[in-house]
Each structure stands twice: as structure tokens, then as C-alpha cells.
PDB file of C-alpha atoms and ligand atoms in Angstrom:
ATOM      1  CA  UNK I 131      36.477 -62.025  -4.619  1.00 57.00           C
ATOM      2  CA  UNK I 132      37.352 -58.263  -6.114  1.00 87.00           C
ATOM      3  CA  UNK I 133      40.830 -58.285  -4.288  1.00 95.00           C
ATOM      4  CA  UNK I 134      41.071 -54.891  -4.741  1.00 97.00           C
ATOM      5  CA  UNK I 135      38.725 -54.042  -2.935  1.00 96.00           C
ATOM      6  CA  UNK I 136      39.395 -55.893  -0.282  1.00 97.00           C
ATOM      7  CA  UNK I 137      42.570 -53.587   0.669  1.00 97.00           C
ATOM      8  CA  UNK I 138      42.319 -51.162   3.762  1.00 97.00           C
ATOM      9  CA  UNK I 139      43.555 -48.371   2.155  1.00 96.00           C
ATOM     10  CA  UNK I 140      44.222 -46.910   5.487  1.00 96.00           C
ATOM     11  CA  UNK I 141      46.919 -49.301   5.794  1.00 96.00           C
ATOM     12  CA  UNK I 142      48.983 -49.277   2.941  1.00 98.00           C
ATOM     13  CA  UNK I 143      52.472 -50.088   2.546  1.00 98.00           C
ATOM     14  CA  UNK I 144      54.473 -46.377   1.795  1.00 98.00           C
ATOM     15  CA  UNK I 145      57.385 -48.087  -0.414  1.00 98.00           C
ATOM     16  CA  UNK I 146      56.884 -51.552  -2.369  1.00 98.00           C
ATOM     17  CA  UNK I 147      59.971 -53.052  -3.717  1.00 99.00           C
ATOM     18  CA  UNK I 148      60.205 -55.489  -6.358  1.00 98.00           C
ATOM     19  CA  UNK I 149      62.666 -58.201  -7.664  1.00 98.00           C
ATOM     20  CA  UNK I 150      61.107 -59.201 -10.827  1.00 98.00           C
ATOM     21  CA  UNK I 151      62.813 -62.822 -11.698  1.00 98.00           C
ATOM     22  CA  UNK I 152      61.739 -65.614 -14.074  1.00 98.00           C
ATOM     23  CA  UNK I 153      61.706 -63.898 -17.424  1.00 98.00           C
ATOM     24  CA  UNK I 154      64.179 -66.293 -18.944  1.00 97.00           C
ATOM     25  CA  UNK I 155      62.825 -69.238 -17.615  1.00 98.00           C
ATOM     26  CA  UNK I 156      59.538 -68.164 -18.686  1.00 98.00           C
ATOM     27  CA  UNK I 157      60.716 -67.875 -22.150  1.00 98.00           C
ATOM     28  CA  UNK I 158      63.001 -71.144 -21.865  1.00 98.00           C
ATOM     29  CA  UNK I 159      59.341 -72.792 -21.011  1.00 98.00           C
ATOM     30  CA  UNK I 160      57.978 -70.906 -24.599  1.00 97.00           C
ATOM     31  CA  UNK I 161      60.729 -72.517 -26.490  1.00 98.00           C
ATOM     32  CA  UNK I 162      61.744 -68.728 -26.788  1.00 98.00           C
ATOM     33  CA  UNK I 163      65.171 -66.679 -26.259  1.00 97.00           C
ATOM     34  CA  UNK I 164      65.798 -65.213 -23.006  1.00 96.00           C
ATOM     35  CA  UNK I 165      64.922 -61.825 -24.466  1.00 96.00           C
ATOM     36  CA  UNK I 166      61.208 -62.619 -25.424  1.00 98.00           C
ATOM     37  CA  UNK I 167      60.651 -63.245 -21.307  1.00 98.00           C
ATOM     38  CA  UNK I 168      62.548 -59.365 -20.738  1.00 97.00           C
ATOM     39  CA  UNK I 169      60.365 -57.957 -24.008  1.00 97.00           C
ATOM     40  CA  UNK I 170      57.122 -60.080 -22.729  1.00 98.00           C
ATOM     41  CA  UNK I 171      58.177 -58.897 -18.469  1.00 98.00           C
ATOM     42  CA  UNK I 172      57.288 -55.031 -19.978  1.00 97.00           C
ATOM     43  CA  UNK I 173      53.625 -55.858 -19.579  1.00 97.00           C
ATOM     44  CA  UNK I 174      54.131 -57.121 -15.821  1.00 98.00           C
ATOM     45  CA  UNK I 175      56.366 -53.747 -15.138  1.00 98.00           C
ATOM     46  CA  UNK I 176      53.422 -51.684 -16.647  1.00 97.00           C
ATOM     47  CA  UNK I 177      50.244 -53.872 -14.602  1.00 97.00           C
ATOM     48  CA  UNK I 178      52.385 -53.553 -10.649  1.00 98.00           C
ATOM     49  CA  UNK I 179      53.091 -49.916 -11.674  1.00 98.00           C
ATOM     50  CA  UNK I 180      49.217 -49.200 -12.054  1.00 97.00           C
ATOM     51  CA  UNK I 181      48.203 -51.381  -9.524  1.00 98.00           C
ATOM     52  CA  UNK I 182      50.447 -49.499  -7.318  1.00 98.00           C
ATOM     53  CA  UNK I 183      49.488 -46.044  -8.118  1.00 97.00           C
ATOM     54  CA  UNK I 184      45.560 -47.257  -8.801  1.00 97.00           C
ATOM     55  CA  UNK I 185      45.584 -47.864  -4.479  1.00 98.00           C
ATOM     56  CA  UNK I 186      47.706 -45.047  -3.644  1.00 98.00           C
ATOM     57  CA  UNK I 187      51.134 -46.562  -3.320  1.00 98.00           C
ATOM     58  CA  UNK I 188      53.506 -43.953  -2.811  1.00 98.00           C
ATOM     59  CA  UNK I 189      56.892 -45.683  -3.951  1.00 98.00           C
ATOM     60  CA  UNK I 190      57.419 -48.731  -6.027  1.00 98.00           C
ATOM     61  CA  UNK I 191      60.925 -50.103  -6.697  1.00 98.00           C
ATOM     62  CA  UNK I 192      61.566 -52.026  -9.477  1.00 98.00           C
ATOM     63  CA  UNK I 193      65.319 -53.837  -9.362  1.00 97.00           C
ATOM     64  CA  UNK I 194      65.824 -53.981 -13.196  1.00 97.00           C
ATOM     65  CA  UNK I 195      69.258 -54.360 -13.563  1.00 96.00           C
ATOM     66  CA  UNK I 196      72.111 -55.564 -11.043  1.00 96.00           C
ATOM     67  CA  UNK I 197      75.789 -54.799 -11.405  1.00 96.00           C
ATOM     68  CA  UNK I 198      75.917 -58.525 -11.690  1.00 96.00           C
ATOM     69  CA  UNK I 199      73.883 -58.305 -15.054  1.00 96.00           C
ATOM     70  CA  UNK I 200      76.674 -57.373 -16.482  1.00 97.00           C
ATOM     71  CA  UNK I 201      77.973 -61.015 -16.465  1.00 97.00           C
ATOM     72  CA  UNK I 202      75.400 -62.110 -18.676  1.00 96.00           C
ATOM     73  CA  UNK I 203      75.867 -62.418 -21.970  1.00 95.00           C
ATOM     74  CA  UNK I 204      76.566 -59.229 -24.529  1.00 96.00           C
ATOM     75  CA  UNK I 205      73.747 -60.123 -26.548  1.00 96.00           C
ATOM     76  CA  UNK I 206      71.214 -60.251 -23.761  1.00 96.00           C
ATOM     77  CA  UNK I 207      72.568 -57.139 -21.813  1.00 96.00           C
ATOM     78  CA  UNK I 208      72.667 -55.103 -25.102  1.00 96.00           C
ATOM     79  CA  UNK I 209      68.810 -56.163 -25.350  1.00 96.00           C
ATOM     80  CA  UNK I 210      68.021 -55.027 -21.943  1.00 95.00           C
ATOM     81  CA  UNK I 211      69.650 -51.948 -22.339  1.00 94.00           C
ATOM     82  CA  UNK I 212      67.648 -51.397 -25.680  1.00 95.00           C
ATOM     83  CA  UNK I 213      64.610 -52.398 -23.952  1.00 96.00           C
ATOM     84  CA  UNK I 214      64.711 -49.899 -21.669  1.00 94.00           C
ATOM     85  CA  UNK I 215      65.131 -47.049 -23.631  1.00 91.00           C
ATOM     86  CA  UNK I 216      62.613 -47.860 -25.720  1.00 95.00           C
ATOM     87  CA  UNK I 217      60.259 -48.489 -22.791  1.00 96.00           C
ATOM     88  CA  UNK I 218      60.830 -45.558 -20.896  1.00 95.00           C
ATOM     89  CA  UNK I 219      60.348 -43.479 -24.374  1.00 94.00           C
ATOM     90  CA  UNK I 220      57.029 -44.759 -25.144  1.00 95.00           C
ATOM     91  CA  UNK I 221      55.734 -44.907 -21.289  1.00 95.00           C
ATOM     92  CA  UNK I 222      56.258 -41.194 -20.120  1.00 96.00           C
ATOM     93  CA  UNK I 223      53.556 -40.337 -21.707  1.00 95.00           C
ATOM     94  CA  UNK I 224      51.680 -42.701 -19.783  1.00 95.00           C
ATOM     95  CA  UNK I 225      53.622 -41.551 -16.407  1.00 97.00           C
ATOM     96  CA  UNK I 226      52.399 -38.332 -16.792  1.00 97.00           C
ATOM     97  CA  UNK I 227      49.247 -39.134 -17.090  1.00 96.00           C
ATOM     98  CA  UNK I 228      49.103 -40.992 -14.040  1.00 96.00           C
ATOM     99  CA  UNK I 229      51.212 -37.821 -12.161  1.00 97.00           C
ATOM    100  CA  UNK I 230      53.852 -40.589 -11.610  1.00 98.00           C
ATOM    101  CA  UNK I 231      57.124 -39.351 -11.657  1.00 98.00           C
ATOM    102  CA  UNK I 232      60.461 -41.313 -12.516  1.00 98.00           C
ATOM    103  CA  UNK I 233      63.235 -41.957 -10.847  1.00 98.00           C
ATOM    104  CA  UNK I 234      67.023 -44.252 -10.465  1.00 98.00           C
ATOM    105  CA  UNK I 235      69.089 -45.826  -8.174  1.00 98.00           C
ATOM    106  CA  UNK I 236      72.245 -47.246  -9.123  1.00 98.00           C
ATOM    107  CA  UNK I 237      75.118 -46.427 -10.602  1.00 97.00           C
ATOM    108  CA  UNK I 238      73.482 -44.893 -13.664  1.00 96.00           C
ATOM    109  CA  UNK I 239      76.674 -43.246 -15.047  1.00 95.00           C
ATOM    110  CA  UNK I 240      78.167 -46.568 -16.118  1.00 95.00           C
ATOM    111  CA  UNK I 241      74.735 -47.476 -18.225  1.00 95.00           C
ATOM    112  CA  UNK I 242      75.587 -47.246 -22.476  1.00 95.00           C
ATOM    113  CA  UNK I 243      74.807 -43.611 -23.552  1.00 95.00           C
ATOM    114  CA  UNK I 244      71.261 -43.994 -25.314  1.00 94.00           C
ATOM    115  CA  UNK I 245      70.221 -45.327 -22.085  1.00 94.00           C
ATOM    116  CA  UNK I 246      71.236 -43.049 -19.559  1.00 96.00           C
ATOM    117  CA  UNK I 247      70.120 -40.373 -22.000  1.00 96.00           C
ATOM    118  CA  UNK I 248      66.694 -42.219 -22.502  1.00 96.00           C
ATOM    119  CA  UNK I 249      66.881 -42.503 -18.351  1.00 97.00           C
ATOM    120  CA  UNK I 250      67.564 -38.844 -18.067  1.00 97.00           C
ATOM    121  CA  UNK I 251      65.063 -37.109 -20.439  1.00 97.00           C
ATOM    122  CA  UNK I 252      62.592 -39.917 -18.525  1.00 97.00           C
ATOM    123  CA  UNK I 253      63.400 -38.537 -15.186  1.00 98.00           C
ATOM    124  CA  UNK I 254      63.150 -34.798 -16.409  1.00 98.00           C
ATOM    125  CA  UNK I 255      59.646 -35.166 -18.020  1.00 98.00           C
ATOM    126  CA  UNK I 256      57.925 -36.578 -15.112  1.00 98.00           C
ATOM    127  CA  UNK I 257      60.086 -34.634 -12.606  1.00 98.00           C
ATOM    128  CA  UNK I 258      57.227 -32.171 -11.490  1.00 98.00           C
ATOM    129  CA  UNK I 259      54.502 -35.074 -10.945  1.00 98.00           C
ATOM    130  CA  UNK I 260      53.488 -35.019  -7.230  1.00 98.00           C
ATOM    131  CA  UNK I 261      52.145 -38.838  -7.578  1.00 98.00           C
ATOM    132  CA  UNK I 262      53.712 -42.132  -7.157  1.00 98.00           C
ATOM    133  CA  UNK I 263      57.011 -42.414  -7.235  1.00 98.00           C
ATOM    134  CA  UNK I 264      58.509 -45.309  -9.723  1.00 98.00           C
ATOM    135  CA  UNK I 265      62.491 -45.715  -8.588  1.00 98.00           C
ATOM    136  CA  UNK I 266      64.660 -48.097 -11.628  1.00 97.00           C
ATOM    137  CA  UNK I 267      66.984 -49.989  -9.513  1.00 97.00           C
ATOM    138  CA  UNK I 268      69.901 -49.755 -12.552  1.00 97.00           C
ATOM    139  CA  UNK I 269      73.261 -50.861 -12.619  1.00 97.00           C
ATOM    140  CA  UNK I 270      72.714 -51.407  -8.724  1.00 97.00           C
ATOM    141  CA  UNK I 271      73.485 -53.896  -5.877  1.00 98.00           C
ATOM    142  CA  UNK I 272      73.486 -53.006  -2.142  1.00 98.00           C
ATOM    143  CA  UNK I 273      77.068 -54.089  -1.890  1.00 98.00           C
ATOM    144  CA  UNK I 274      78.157 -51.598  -4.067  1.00 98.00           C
ATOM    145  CA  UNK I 275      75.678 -49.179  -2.584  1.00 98.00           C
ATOM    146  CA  UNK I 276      77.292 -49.606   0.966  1.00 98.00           C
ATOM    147  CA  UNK I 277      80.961 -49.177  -0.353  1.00 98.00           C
ATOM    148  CA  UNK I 278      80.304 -46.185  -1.809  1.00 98.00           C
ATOM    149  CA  UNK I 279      78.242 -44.654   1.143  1.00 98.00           C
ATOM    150  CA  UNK I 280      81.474 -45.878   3.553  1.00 98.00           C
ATOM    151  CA  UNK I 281      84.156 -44.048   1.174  1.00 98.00           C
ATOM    152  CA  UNK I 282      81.946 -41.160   1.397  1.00 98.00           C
ATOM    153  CA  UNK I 283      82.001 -41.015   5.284  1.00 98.00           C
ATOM    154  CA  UNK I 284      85.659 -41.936   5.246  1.00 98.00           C
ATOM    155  CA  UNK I 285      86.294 -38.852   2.395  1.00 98.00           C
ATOM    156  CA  UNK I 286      84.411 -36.702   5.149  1.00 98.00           C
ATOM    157  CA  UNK I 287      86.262 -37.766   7.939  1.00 98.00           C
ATOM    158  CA  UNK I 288      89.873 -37.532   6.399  1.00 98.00           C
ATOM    159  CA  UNK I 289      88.731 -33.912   5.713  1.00 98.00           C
ATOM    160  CA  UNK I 290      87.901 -32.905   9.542  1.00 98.00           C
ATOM    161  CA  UNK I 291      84.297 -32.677   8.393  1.00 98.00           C
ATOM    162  CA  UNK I 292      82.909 -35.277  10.762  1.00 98.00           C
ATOM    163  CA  UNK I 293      84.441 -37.322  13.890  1.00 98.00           C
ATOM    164  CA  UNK I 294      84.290 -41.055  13.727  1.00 98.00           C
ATOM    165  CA  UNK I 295      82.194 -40.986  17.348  1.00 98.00           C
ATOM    166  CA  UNK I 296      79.417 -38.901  14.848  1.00 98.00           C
ATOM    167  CA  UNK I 297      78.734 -41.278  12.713  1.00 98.00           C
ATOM    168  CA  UNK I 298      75.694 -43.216  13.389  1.00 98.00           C
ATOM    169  CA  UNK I 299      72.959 -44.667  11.566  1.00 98.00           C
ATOM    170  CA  UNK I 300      71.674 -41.519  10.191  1.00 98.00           C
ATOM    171  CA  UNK I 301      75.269 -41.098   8.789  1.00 98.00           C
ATOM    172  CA  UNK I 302      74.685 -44.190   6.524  1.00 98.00           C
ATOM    173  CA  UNK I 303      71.456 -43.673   5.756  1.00 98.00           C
ATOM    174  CA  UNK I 304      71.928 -40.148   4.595  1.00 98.00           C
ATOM    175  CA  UNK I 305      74.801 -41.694   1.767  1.00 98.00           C
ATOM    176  CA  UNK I 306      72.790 -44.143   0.525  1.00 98.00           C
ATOM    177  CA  UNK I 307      71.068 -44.275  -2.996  1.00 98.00           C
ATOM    178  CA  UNK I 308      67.190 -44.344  -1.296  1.00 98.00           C
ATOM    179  CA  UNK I 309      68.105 -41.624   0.977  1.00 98.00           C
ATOM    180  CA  UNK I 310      65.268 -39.954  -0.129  1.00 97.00           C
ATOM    181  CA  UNK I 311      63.094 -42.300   0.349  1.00 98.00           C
ATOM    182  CA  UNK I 312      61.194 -44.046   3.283  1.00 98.00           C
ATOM    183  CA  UNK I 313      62.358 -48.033   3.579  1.00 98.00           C
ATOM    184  CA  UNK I 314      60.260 -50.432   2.091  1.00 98.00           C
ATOM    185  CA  UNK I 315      57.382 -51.926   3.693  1.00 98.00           C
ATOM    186  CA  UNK I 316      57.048 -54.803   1.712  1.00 98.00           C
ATOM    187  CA  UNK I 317      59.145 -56.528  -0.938  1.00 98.00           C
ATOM    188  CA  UNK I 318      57.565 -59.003  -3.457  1.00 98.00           C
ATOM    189  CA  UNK I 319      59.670 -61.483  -5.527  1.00 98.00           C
ATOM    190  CA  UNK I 320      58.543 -63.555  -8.124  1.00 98.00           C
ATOM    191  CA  UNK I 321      59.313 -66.925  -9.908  1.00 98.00           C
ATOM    192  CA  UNK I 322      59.573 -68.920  -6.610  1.00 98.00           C
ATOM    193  CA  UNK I 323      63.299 -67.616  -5.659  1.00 98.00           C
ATOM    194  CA  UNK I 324      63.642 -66.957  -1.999  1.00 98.00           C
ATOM    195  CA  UNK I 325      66.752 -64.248  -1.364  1.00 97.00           C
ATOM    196  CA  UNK I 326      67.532 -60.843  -1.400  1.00 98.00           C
ATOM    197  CA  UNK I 327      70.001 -61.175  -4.242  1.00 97.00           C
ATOM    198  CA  UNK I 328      72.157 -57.826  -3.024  1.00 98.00           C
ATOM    199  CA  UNK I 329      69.231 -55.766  -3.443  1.00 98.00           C
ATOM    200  CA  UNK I 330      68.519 -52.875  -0.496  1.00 98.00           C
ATOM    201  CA  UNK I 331      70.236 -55.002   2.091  1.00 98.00           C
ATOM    202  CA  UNK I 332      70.156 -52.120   4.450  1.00 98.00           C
ATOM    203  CA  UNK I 333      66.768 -50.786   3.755  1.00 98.00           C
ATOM    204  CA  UNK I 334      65.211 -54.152   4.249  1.00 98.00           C
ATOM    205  CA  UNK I 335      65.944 -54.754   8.294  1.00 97.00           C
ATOM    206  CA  UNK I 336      62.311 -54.062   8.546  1.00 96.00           C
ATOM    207  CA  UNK I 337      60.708 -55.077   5.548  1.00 97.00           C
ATOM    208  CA  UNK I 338      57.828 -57.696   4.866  1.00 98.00           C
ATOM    209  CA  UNK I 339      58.778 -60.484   2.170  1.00 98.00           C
ATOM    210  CA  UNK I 340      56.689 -62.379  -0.253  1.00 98.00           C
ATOM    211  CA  UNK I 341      57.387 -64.804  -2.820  1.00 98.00           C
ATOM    212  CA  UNK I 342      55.416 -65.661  -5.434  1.00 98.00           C
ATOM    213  CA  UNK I 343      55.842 -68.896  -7.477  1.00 98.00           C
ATOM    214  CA  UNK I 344      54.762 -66.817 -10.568  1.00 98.00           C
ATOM    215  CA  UNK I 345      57.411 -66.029 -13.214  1.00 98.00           C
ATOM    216  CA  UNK I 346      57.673 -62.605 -13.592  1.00 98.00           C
ATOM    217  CA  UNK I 347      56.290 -62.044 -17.223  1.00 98.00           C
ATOM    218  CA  UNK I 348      52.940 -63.523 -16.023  1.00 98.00           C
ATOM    219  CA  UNK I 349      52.582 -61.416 -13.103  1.00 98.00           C
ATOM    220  CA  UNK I 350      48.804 -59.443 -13.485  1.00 98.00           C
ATOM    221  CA  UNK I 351      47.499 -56.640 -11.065  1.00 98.00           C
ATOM    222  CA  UNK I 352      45.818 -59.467  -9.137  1.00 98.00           C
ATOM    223  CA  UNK I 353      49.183 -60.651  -8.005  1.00 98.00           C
ATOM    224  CA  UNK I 354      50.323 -57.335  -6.917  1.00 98.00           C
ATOM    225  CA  UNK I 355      47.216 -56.787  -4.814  1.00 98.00           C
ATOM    226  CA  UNK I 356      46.966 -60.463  -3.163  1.00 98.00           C
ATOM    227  CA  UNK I 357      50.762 -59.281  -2.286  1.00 98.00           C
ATOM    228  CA  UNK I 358      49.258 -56.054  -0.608  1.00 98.00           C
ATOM    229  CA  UNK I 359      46.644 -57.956   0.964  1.00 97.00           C
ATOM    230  CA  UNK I 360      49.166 -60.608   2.843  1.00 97.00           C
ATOM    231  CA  UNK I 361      50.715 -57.935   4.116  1.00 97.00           C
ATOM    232  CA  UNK I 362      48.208 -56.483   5.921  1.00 96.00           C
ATOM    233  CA  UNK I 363      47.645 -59.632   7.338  1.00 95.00           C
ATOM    234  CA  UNK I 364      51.237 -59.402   8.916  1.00 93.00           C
ATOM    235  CA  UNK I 365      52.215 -58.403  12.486  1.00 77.00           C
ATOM    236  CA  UNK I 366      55.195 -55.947  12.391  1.00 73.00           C
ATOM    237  CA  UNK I 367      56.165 -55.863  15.626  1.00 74.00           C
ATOM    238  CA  UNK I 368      60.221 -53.991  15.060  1.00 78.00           C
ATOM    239  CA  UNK I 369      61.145 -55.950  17.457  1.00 81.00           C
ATOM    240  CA  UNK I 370      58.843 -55.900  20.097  1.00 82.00           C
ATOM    241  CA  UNK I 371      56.003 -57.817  21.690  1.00 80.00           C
ATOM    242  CA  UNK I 372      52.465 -57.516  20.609  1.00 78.00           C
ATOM    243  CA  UNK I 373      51.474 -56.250  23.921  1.00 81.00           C
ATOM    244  CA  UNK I 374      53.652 -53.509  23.699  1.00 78.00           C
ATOM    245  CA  UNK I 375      52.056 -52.839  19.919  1.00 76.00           C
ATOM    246  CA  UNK I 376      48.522 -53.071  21.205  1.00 76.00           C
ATOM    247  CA  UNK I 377      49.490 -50.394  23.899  1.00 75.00           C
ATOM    248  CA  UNK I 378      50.690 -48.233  20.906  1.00 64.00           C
ATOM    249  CA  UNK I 379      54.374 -47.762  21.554  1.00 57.00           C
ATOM    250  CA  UNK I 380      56.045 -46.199  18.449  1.00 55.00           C
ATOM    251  CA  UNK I 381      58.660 -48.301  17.498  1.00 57.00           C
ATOM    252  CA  UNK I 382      61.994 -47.547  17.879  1.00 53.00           C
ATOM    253  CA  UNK I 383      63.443 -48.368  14.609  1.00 53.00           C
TER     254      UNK I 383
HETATM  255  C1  LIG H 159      65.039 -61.305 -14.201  1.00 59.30           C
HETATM  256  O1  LIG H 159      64.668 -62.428 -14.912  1.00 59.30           O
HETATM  257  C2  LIG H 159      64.779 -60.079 -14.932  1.00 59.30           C
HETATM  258  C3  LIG H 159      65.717 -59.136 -15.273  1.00 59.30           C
HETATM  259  C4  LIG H 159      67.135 -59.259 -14.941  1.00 59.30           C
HETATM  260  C5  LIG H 159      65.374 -57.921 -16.037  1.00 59.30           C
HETATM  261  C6  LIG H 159      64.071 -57.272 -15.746  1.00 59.30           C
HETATM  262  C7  LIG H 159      63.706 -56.427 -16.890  1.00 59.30           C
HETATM  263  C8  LIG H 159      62.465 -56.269 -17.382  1.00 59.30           C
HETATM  264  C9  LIG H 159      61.255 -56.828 -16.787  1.00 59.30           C
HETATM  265  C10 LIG H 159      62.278 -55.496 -18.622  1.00 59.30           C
HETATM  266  C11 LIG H 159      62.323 -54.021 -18.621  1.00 59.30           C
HETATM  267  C12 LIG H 159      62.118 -53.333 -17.359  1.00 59.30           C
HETATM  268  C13 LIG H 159      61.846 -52.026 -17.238  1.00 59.30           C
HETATM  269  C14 LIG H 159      61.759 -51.419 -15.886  1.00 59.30           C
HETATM  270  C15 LIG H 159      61.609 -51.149 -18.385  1.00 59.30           C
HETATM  271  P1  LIG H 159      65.802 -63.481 -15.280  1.00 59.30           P
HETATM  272  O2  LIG H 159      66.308 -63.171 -16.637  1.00 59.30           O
HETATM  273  O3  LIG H 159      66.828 -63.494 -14.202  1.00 59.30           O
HETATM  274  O4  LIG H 159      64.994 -64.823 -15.278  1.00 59.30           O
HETATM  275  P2  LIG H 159      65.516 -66.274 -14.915  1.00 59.30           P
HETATM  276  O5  LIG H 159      65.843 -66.253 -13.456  1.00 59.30           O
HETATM  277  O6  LIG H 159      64.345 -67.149 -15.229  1.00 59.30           O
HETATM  278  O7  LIG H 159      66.698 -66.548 -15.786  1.00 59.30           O
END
């Protein structure tokens, strides 16, 4: 079966986020360094982001590095970094062709120059696309995310700017990284691992989930669109009863 087009593209999910795991065990099975899974994972990062915009996704998440990345080795953090500038050099042109414009959560400001740079020019270039939007989770974790967004509130409180008895969800929301952004709909991890890994904690009350047993350098459109098409198979009910969903109630979320 064509499983794309087998999607009801009148049911889409807005925001897709992905945790894209098994590179180095990928390689490990290759008899290869960790690094040929990241360099070989490029290919899988380029096939979800056309299969995404090809149906009319409108954001796609990618968490490419965690603030826990850090730990791994200098040799193999070095190569991701390099990896990524190089990427996001040679695929703007692409982005632009595809009216997909770039963008970063995280804290980017801690990333080694040539890659923030590389980020930066990335995120300028495909600034005015009206497309897809294609957010680098970088130097991120939710933890950190929610720290930050909580010192913020407290800053604005200390100042007289806003009452504690204000501050509701909104007031979160508002401070964190994806503020911009609607919460994602569905959230696909590969290579069989079945957690969150301190990645959009907050955004995901709601969200879908689906694993795939597939290590992340292997991943093909096909995978991203048998993803798309379990979720529309899914119920989401915000917790409430399917009677109350059949009768159309807008969920209070
Ligand atoms: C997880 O696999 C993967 C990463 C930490 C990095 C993901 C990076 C890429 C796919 C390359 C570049 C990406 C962009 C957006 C340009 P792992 O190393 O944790 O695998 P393992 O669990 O098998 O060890």
C-alpha cells in the first residue's frame, strides 16, 4: 500500500516532534565509530523533514542535541558539532527551496562558535519562508527549559511586574523555548527506547507517542508516514469521554 496516500490530510498533526536515537548502536552493529551512525543519521534528518513538509506538516522538531550530550565524549561531541555546521551549510539551499524556514530551541549561546554562527546565518536565510517550520532542539533539555522559564517569573515578580496569584499556565507557557509554537501532536522515537529523555516535558501533557524499533539512521519517509498514519488512528480524548467528543465539545486543555 502507497502509505502516503493513505493520510487524511484533513487531519494532520500541526507539530511533530522527534527524538532521533540509535545512531551509535547502528554503527556499533556496522563495526563502525559512533560518528559514522551521526554522519549516516543526516540522511534520516533530511527523508522526515520532506516527508513532513511533502503532507503539509507545519512544525517538525528534531531533538539533536541534549545538555546531557555534553557528557559524551570530546571526540564525539566535537563531531556533532562539526556535523552540524556542515549540514545546515549545505541544506539551506535545499530549505529554501522547500519555503521551509529554520529555527532553535535550546540554549544555543553555549554551542562552540562555528556552530552557533553556522546556526545563525541558517536561521537568517530561511527566515522569510512562510512553509514548514524545522525547530533544532540544541543544547536543550526540558529541565533546564523549566528553570529558566521559573527564574524568569520570579525576576518579574521581585520587580512588582506581576503578582504571584497572576501567574497561571499561560505565565509558563509564555517563558518557555516553544512559546511560539503550538504543542506537539505527536512525538515519534526511534531505536526501540520508550521515554521522554527530558525532552518538552511540558509541551507533551497532550501529545501522541510512538516508538519505532528502527534505529534512527535507517529511518525512510515510509516510517515517518506509517507514524502519521497511527496517529490518526488514535482517540484524543484531553481528558474526556468519547461521548462528550462525538457531541463536539472543544476540549479544555
Ligand atoms: C542519538 O543517537 C542521536 C544523537 C544524539 C544526535 C542526532 C544527530 C544527528 C542525526 C545528526 C545531525 C543532525 C542534524 C539536525 C543536522 P545515539 O548516539 O544516542 O545512539 P545510541 O542510543 O545507539 O547510542
Amino acid at each position: 500500500m502507497d502509505l502516503k496516500s493513505g493520510i487524511d490530510v484533513s487531519r494532520l498533526p500541526q507539530h511533530v516532534a522527534i527524538i532521533m536515537d540509535g545512531n551509535g548502536r547502528w554503527a556499533k552493529g556496522q563495526g563502525m565509530p559512533r560518528i559514522y551512525g551521526h554522519h549516516n543519521g543526516v540522511k534520516a534528518v533530511r527523508a522526515c523533514t520532506e516527508a513532513a513538509a511533502e503532507i503539509g506538516i507545519r512544525y517538525l522538531t528534531l531533538y539533536a542535541f541534549s545538555t546531557e550530550n555534553w557528557n559524551r565524549p570530546e571526540q564525539e561531541v566535537n563531531a556533532l558539532m562539526a556535523l552540524l555546521v556542515e549540514t545546515i551549510g549545505q541544506e539551506v539551499k535545499t530549505l529554501n527551496e522547500n519555503n521551509i524556514r529554520l529555527e532553535a530551541i535550546g540554549d544555543i549561546s553555549a554551542l562552540p562558535a562555528a556552530s552557533l554562527q553556522a546556526l545563525k546565518k541558517g536561521m537568517r536565510d530561511t527566515a522569510q519562508n512562510t512553509g514548514m517550520t524545522l525547530i533544532l532542539a540544541l543544547n536543550y533539555s526540558s529541565r533546564w527549559e523549566i528553570t529558566r522559564a521559573t527564574r524568569q517569573i520570579a525576576s518579574r515578580v521581585k520587580q512588582g511586574l506581576l503578582h504571584p496569584d497572576q501567574i497561571d499556565e499561560h505565565t509558563v507557557q509564555s517563558e518557555l523555548e516553544t512559546h511560539n509554537y503550538p504543542d506537539p501532536d505527536l512525538l515519534i522515537r526511534s531505536s526501540g527506547e520508550q521515554r521522554l529523555s527530558n525532552f518538552l516535558l511540558w509541551q507533551c501533557a497532550y501529545t501522541e507517542f510512538y516508538f519505532t524499533p528502527v534505529f534512527w539512521p535507517d529511518i525512510q519517509k515510509k516510517d515517518f508516514w506509517q507514524a502519521i498514519l497511527e496517529y490518526q488512528q488514535r482517540e484524543r480524548r484531553y481528558g474526556m469521554t468519547s461521548d462528550q467528543l462525538m457531541m463536539d465539545h472543544t476540549p479544555n486543555i
